[in-house]
Coordinates of C-alpha atoms in Angstrom, one line a residue:
M1 CA 28.9 64.7 144.5
S2 CA 31.5 67.3 143.3
R3 CA 35.1 66.5 144.0
R4 CA 35.2 69.9 145.8
V5 CA 33.2 68.4 148.7
R6 CA 36.1 67.2 150.7
T7 CA 36.7 66.0 154.3
S8 CA 37.1 69.1 156.5
L9 CA 40.5 70.4 157.3
L10 CA 39.4 70.2 160.9
A11 CA 37.7 66.9 160.9
A12 CA 40.6 65.3 159.2
A13 CA 42.6 65.9 162.4
L14 CA 40.0 65.8 165.1
A15 CA 36.7 64.1 165.9
L16 CA 34.7 67.3 166.6
P17 CA 33.3 67.0 170.1
L18 CA 29.9 68.3 168.9
L19 CA 29.5 65.1 166.9
A20 CA 30.4 62.9 169.9
A21 CA 27.7 60.8 171.4
A22 CA 28.6 61.9 174.9
P23 CA 30.0 65.2 176.1
D24 CA 33.3 63.9 177.4
Q25 CA 34.3 61.8 174.4
G26 CA 37.5 62.6 172.6
S27 CA 38.3 65.9 174.4
G28 CA 41.3 64.9 176.6
D29 CA 42.7 68.0 178.3
R30 CA 41.5 70.4 175.7
P31 CA 39.3 73.2 176.8
R32 CA 35.6 72.8 176.2
T33 CA 32.8 75.2 175.8
G34 CA 29.7 75.4 178.0
F35 CA 27.7 74.2 175.1
E36 CA 29.8 71.1 174.7
T37 CA 29.9 70.2 178.4
S38 CA 26.1 70.5 178.6
N39 CA 25.8 68.5 175.3
G40 CA 23.9 71.3 173.8
A41 CA 21.5 71.9 176.6
R42 CA 22.6 75.5 177.0
W43 CA 24.8 78.1 175.2
T44 CA 28.2 79.1 176.3
T45 CA 28.2 82.0 178.8
Q46 CA 30.5 85.0 178.4
S47 CA 32.6 84.1 181.3
E48 CA 33.0 80.5 179.9
E49 CA 34.0 82.0 176.6
Q50 CA 36.6 84.2 178.3
H51 CA 38.1 81.2 180.1
F52 CA 38.0 79.0 177.0
L53 CA 39.8 81.5 174.8
A54 CA 42.4 82.3 177.5
A55 CA 43.1 78.5 177.9
V56 CA 43.5 78.1 174.1
D57 CA 45.7 81.1 173.9
R58 CA 48.0 79.8 176.7
A59 CA 48.1 76.3 175.2
S60 CA 48.9 77.2 171.5
G61 CA 51.7 79.4 170.1
R62 CA 49.7 79.7 166.9
V63 CA 46.8 81.5 168.6
A64 CA 46.7 85.2 169.7
V65 CA 43.6 86.8 171.3
D66 CA 43.4 90.6 171.2
R67 CA 40.8 93.1 172.5
I68 CA 39.6 95.2 169.7
G69 CA 36.9 97.2 171.5
T70 CA 34.5 97.5 174.4
T71 CA 30.7 97.5 174.3
R72 CA 28.5 100.1 176.0
Q73 CA 28.0 97.7 178.9
G74 CA 31.7 97.1 179.3
R75 CA 32.1 93.7 177.7
P76 CA 35.2 93.0 175.6
L77 CA 35.1 92.6 171.8
E78 CA 37.9 90.2 170.9
L79 CA 39.7 89.1 167.8
V80 CA 41.3 85.7 167.6
R81 CA 44.2 85.1 165.1
I82 CA 45.3 81.6 164.2
G83 CA 48.1 80.6 161.8
A84 CA 50.5 82.8 159.9
P85 CA 50.3 86.4 161.0
R86 CA 51.1 87.9 157.6
A87 CA 49.9 85.3 155.1
A88 CA 48.9 86.2 151.6
N89 CA 45.4 84.9 152.2
T90 CA 43.2 85.9 155.2
L91 CA 39.8 84.4 156.2
L92 CA 37.7 86.4 158.7
L93 CA 34.8 84.7 160.5
I94 CA 32.3 87.1 162.2
C95 CA 30.1 85.3 164.7
A96 CA 26.9 86.4 166.6
Q97 CA 26.3 89.9 165.2
H98 CA 22.8 89.2 166.3
G99 CA 22.8 88.2 170.0
D100 CA 19.8 85.9 169.7
E101 CA 21.5 83.8 167.0
P102 CA 24.1 81.7 169.0
S103 CA 24.8 78.6 166.8
G104 CA 27.5 80.3 164.7
R105 CA 29.3 81.5 167.8
E106 CA 29.5 78.0 169.2
A107 CA 30.8 76.7 165.9
C108 CA 33.4 79.5 165.9
L109 CA 34.6 78.8 169.4
T110 CA 35.2 75.1 168.7
T111 CA 36.9 75.9 165.4
V112 CA 39.3 78.1 167.4
R113 CA 40.2 75.2 169.6
D114 CA 40.4 72.6 166.8
L115 CA 42.7 74.7 164.7
A116 CA 44.8 75.5 167.7
Y117 CA 45.3 71.9 168.6
A118 CA 45.5 70.3 165.1
E119 CA 48.6 68.2 164.5
D120 CA 47.9 66.8 161.0
Q121 CA 50.2 68.0 158.2
R122 CA 47.3 69.1 156.0
T123 CA 46.0 71.6 158.5
L124 CA 49.5 72.7 159.5
R125 CA 50.3 73.5 155.9
F126 CA 47.0 75.3 155.5
L127 CA 47.8 77.5 158.6
K128 CA 51.3 78.3 157.3
R129 CA 49.7 79.9 154.2
T130 CA 46.6 81.3 155.8
T131 CA 45.7 83.8 158.5
V132 CA 42.4 82.8 160.1
L133 CA 40.7 85.6 162.1
L134 CA 37.6 85.1 164.2
V135 CA 35.4 87.5 166.1
P136 CA 33.7 84.9 168.3
T137 CA 31.1 87.2 169.7
A138 CA 30.5 90.4 167.6
N139 CA 27.6 91.5 169.9
P140 CA 28.4 90.5 173.5
D141 CA 25.7 92.7 175.0
G142 CA 23.0 91.3 172.7
R143 CA 24.3 87.7 173.5
A144 CA 24.0 88.3 177.2
A145 CA 20.4 89.7 176.8
D146 CA 19.5 87.2 174.1
T147 CA 18.4 90.1 171.8
R148 CA 19.0 90.8 168.1
G149 CA 20.4 94.2 168.7
N150 CA 23.1 95.5 171.0
A151 CA 22.6 97.4 174.3
D152 CA 21.1 100.3 172.4
S153 CA 18.8 98.1 170.4
V154 CA 20.8 98.8 167.3
D155 CA 21.1 96.0 164.7
I156 CA 24.9 95.8 164.2
N157 CA 24.4 94.2 160.8
R158 CA 22.9 97.5 159.6
D159 CA 25.8 99.6 160.9
H160 CA 28.7 98.8 158.6
I161 CA 28.5 102.2 156.8
T162 CA 27.7 104.8 159.5
L163 CA 29.6 103.0 162.2
A164 CA 27.5 104.4 165.0
T165 CA 28.1 101.4 167.4
A166 CA 31.2 100.3 169.2
E167 CA 30.7 96.9 167.6
G168 CA 30.5 98.2 164.0
R169 CA 33.5 100.4 164.6
A170 CA 35.6 97.5 165.9
L171 CA 34.7 95.3 162.9
A172 CA 35.4 98.1 160.4
A173 CA 38.9 98.5 162.0
V174 CA 39.5 94.7 161.6
I175 CA 38.6 94.8 157.9
R176 CA 40.7 97.9 157.4
D177 CA 43.8 96.6 159.1
H178 CA 43.7 93.0 157.9
R179 CA 42.1 93.4 154.5
P180 CA 40.6 89.8 154.6
D181 CA 40.2 88.1 151.3
T182 CA 37.1 86.3 152.6
V183 CA 34.5 87.6 155.2
Y184 CA 32.3 84.8 156.4
D185 CA 29.3 86.0 158.5
L186 CA 27.4 83.4 160.6
H187 CA 23.7 83.9 161.4
E188 CA 20.4 82.1 162.1
Y189 CA 16.9 82.6 160.7
G190 CA 13.3 81.8 161.4
S191 CA 11.6 79.6 158.9
T192 CA 8.3 80.1 157.0
S193 CA 7.0 76.7 156.0
P194 CA 6.8 75.4 153.4
Y195 CA 8.5 78.1 151.3
Y196 CA 11.5 79.0 153.5
D197 CA 12.5 76.1 155.7
K198 CA 15.9 74.8 154.7
D199 CA 18.5 73.8 157.3
L200 CA 21.0 76.3 156.0
L201 CA 20.8 79.3 153.7
T202 CA 23.6 81.3 152.1
L203 CA 24.0 84.6 150.2
W204 CA 26.9 86.5 148.6
P205 CA 27.3 90.3 148.1
R206 CA 24.5 91.5 145.9
N207 CA 25.7 95.1 145.9
L208 CA 26.5 96.2 142.3
N209 CA 29.7 97.9 143.3
T210 CA 31.3 94.5 144.1
A211 CA 34.0 93.7 141.5
D212 CA 32.9 91.0 139.1
A213 CA 35.7 88.6 140.0
V214 CA 35.1 89.0 143.7
H215 CA 31.3 88.5 143.2
G216 CA 32.1 85.4 141.2
E217 CA 34.3 83.9 143.9
A218 CA 31.6 84.7 146.5
K219 CA 29.0 82.7 144.5
T220 CA 31.5 79.9 144.0
L221 CA 32.1 79.8 147.8
S222 CA 28.3 79.5 148.3
E223 CA 27.3 77.2 145.5
Q224 CA 30.3 75.0 145.1
Y225 CA 31.7 74.7 148.6
V226 CA 29.5 75.8 151.5
R227 CA 26.1 74.5 150.3
P228 CA 27.6 71.2 149.0
A229 CA 29.5 70.7 152.3
A230 CA 26.4 71.2 154.3
G231 CA 24.4 68.9 151.9
A232 CA 27.1 66.2 152.3
A233 CA 26.5 66.3 156.0
G234 CA 22.8 65.7 155.5
H235 CA 21.5 69.3 155.7
S236 CA 19.1 70.8 153.1
T237 CA 20.3 74.2 151.7
G238 CA 19.0 77.2 149.8
I239 CA 19.5 80.9 149.0
Y240 CA 18.8 83.4 151.8
G241 CA 15.9 85.7 151.2
I242 CA 14.3 83.7 148.4
W243 CA 11.1 81.7 149.0
T244 CA 10.8 78.7 146.8
D245 CA 8.0 76.4 145.7
P246 CA 8.4 73.2 147.8
V247 CA 7.4 71.0 144.7
T248 CA 9.2 72.7 141.8
G249 CA 11.9 74.5 143.6
D250 CA 11.1 77.7 141.6
P251 CA 11.4 81.1 143.3
V252 CA 8.2 82.4 144.7
R253 CA 9.3 85.8 145.9
Q254 CA 12.2 87.6 147.5
V255 CA 11.7 88.7 151.1
A256 CA 15.2 89.7 152.1
G257 CA 18.8 89.7 150.9
D258 CA 19.1 92.9 148.9
G259 CA 22.1 95.1 148.0
Q260 CA 22.2 97.5 150.9
E261 CA 25.7 98.6 151.4
R262 CA 25.3 98.8 155.2
I263 CA 24.9 95.0 155.6
L264 CA 28.2 93.2 156.2
R265 CA 28.1 90.8 153.2
N266 CA 27.6 93.8 150.9
T267 CA 30.1 96.0 152.8
A268 CA 32.6 93.3 152.4
G269 CA 32.0 93.1 148.7
V270 CA 32.3 96.9 148.3
K271 CA 35.6 96.7 150.2
H272 CA 36.8 93.9 147.9
S273 CA 36.4 90.9 150.1
V274 CA 34.7 87.7 149.1
G275 CA 31.6 88.0 151.4
L276 CA 29.2 85.3 152.4
L277 CA 26.2 85.3 154.8
V278 CA 25.3 81.9 156.3
E279 CA 22.0 81.4 158.1
T280 CA 21.0 78.3 160.1
R281 CA 17.4 77.4 160.7
V282 CA 16.4 78.0 164.3
D283 CA 13.0 76.2 164.3
P284 CA 12.9 72.4 165.2
L285 CA 12.9 70.1 162.2
T286 CA 11.4 67.1 163.8
D287 CA 9.1 66.1 166.7
A288 CA 12.2 64.9 168.5
E289 CA 13.9 68.3 168.2
Q290 CA 10.7 69.9 169.4
A291 CA 10.7 67.7 172.5
D292 CA 14.4 68.1 173.1
P293 CA 15.9 71.6 172.6
A294 CA 19.4 70.3 173.1
L295 CA 18.9 68.1 170.0
N296 CA 17.7 71.1 168.0
N297 CA 20.7 73.1 169.3
R298 CA 23.2 70.5 168.3
R299 CA 21.7 70.2 164.8
R300 CA 22.0 74.0 164.4
V301 CA 25.6 74.0 165.4
H302 CA 26.4 70.9 163.4
S303 CA 25.0 72.6 160.2
Q304 CA 27.3 75.6 160.9
L305 CA 30.3 73.4 161.3
A306 CA 29.5 71.5 158.1
A307 CA 29.2 74.8 156.2
L308 CA 32.5 75.9 157.7
D309 CA 34.1 72.8 156.3
G310 CA 33.2 74.2 152.9
A311 CA 34.7 77.6 153.7
F312 CA 38.0 76.1 154.7
A313 CA 38.1 73.9 151.6
F314 CA 37.4 77.0 149.4
T315 CA 40.2 78.9 151.0
G316 CA 42.7 76.1 150.7
E317 CA 41.8 75.1 147.1
R318 CA 41.1 78.4 145.5
R319 CA 43.6 80.7 147.3
G320 CA 45.3 81.8 144.0
R321 CA 42.0 82.7 142.4
I322 CA 40.8 84.4 145.6
E323 CA 43.9 86.5 146.0
A324 CA 43.9 87.4 142.3
A325 CA 40.3 88.6 142.5
T326 CA 40.7 90.6 145.7
T327 CA 44.0 92.2 144.7
A328 CA 42.7 93.3 141.2
A329 CA 39.6 94.8 142.8
R330 CA 41.7 96.8 145.3
L331 CA 43.9 98.2 142.5
A332 CA 41.0 99.0 140.1
G333 CA 39.9 102.1 142.1
Y334 CA 43.1 103.9 141.2
A335 CA 42.0 103.9 137.5
D336 CA 38.9 106.0 138.6
R337 CA 36.6 104.8 135.8
G338 CA 33.0 103.6 135.6
P339 CA 29.7 104.4 137.2
V340 CA 28.9 103.9 140.9
A341 CA 25.6 102.3 141.9
L342 CA 23.6 103.8 144.7
G343 CA 20.9 101.1 144.6
G344 CA 19.9 97.9 142.8
A345 CA 21.4 94.5 143.3
D346 CA 22.9 91.7 141.2
N347 CA 19.3 90.4 140.6
D348 CA 17.7 93.9 140.4
P349 CA 19.3 96.4 138.0
A350 CA 19.8 99.9 139.3
E351 CA 17.5 102.5 138.0
P352 CA 19.0 105.5 136.2
A353 CA 18.3 107.6 139.3
E354 CA 20.2 105.1 141.4
T355 CA 23.4 105.3 139.3
I356 CA 26.1 108.0 139.2
Q357 CA 27.1 107.6 135.6
D358 CA 29.9 110.1 135.6
P359 CA 31.2 110.3 139.2
P360 CA 33.0 113.4 140.4
C361 CA 36.7 113.6 141.0
G362 CA 36.1 113.7 144.7
Y363 CA 34.1 115.3 147.5
R364 CA 35.0 118.4 149.6
L365 CA 34.1 118.5 153.3
T366 CA 33.8 121.6 155.4
A367 CA 35.6 121.7 158.7
A368 CA 32.4 120.9 160.5
Q369 CA 31.7 118.0 158.2
Y370 CA 35.1 116.5 158.6
A371 CA 35.0 116.9 162.4
R372 CA 31.8 114.8 162.4
T373 CA 32.9 112.2 160.0
G374 CA 36.7 112.0 160.1
D375 CA 36.9 109.1 162.5
E376 CA 34.4 107.1 160.5
L377 CA 36.3 107.7 157.2
A378 CA 39.5 106.6 158.9
L379 CA 37.9 103.4 160.3
H380 CA 36.7 102.6 156.8
G381 CA 40.3 103.1 155.5
V382 CA 39.3 105.9 153.1
V383 CA 42.1 108.1 151.9
V384 CA 41.5 111.8 152.9
R385 CA 43.6 114.9 152.1
R386 CA 43.4 117.8 154.5
E387 CA 42.6 121.2 152.9
G388 CA 42.9 123.9 155.6
A389 CA 40.3 123.1 158.3
G390 CA 38.4 120.9 155.9
A391 CA 39.2 117.9 153.8
Y392 CA 39.1 116.5 150.3
V393 CA 38.2 112.9 149.6
P394 CA 39.3 111.7 146.1
L395 CA 37.6 108.9 144.2
R396 CA 41.0 107.8 142.8
Q397 CA 41.7 105.3 145.6
S398 CA 41.2 101.6 146.4
L399 CA 37.8 102.2 148.0
R400 CA 36.6 104.3 145.1
A401 CA 33.0 103.0 145.1
L402 CA 32.7 103.4 148.8
V403 CA 33.4 107.1 148.8
P404 CA 30.1 108.2 147.1
L405 CA 28.2 105.8 149.3
L406 CA 29.6 107.7 152.3
L407 CA 29.6 111.2 151.0
D408 CA 27.1 111.7 148.2
E409 CA 23.7 113.2 149.3
R410 CA 21.9 110.7 147.0
A411 CA 23.3 107.6 148.8
A412 CA 20.8 106.0 151.2
Y413 CA 23.1 105.8 154.2
H414 CA 25.6 108.6 153.6
L415 CA 27.6 110.0 156.5
T416 CA 27.4 113.6 155.2
A417 CA 26.6 115.4 152.0
G418 CA 30.0 116.4 150.6
Q419 CA 30.5 119.0 147.8
P420 CA 31.2 117.1 144.5
D421 CA 34.4 118.2 142.7
T422 CA 33.9 118.0 139.0
S423 CA 37.0 119.9 138.0
C424 CA 38.7 116.8 136.5

């Protein structure tokens, strides 16, 4: 086993309640989730989440809980900050974008508490150098209804470009304002036996506009930290979207996991964060899990917690490399050089028609276009110069590759078709 597979920063300080044989072991006076008090028999309700977060916030000076939006049905979207508020390295956990995938949310909630109450020096040193941000429930309406989409049946994880949902807009503002070095997105998936049935799957940004060093760190997070950490805890792992032969382990076909810029792991890469998607298997693994849903639920959450161990180890051990990669990527756009990919992926080269080989200097927007898209551009953090009633969006900026994805008529999910400026 690689030396990088370390004891978790959290587990070093605390015996995680999820791993306890009985629901009341080792918890003391610390707040507990509905999932924990039921020993996995049910998921934490929204009201339980609210009381849990409020209790943690009151009990720990290193925790702050802020409301970052409101869903269509009036539920709060909340951001939890733990640790140094202005640290050089920021890790963002996004939980439950899909409302019917609850295991990541439970792992995030207990992680909030365990970091808040940790007293060991290793974790305290980590929190002095790291800002940990969590959105415990990114889709509260979907979680309440146990649906993939939000109250309007929109898949939030396909809304990170157009920002048509309150949930997508809130997450975009968090990424704009905090510029996380790592964006870790927790999901669940349904298996297809025998080709697609691992306990836990991961995938990095495949979008071709992700800077090479950021892409490399994302693969390192997946392959040298998260998957080995889950494996060390007894869970099988694989690559999301790739069916493999159960005997040889060779790829059979790709069924998901492309380079669409509107998916969070890809949006994160385009915005110069080390993105990672993590998917836990929903289906029971054994006859015992089939007979006892609580046992299946605990395994799902345990696999998420084990994978999170790897994410924290990655952040602690590679912070210098991570910060160098994300900082260089954020500065590279000011040089305004190189093509912009409108399609393809890191395992699927873009066709000539999917590549802007010689991008324009920028895009001009009419007054009507800017009125329709100005808020979204601002939420993305795109630099815009007003020109009379309209606007000009230069490519020479940190989010250089994002601009054509938003404003070029050839981009699959563009906000509007701006007028290319080729005068440079």
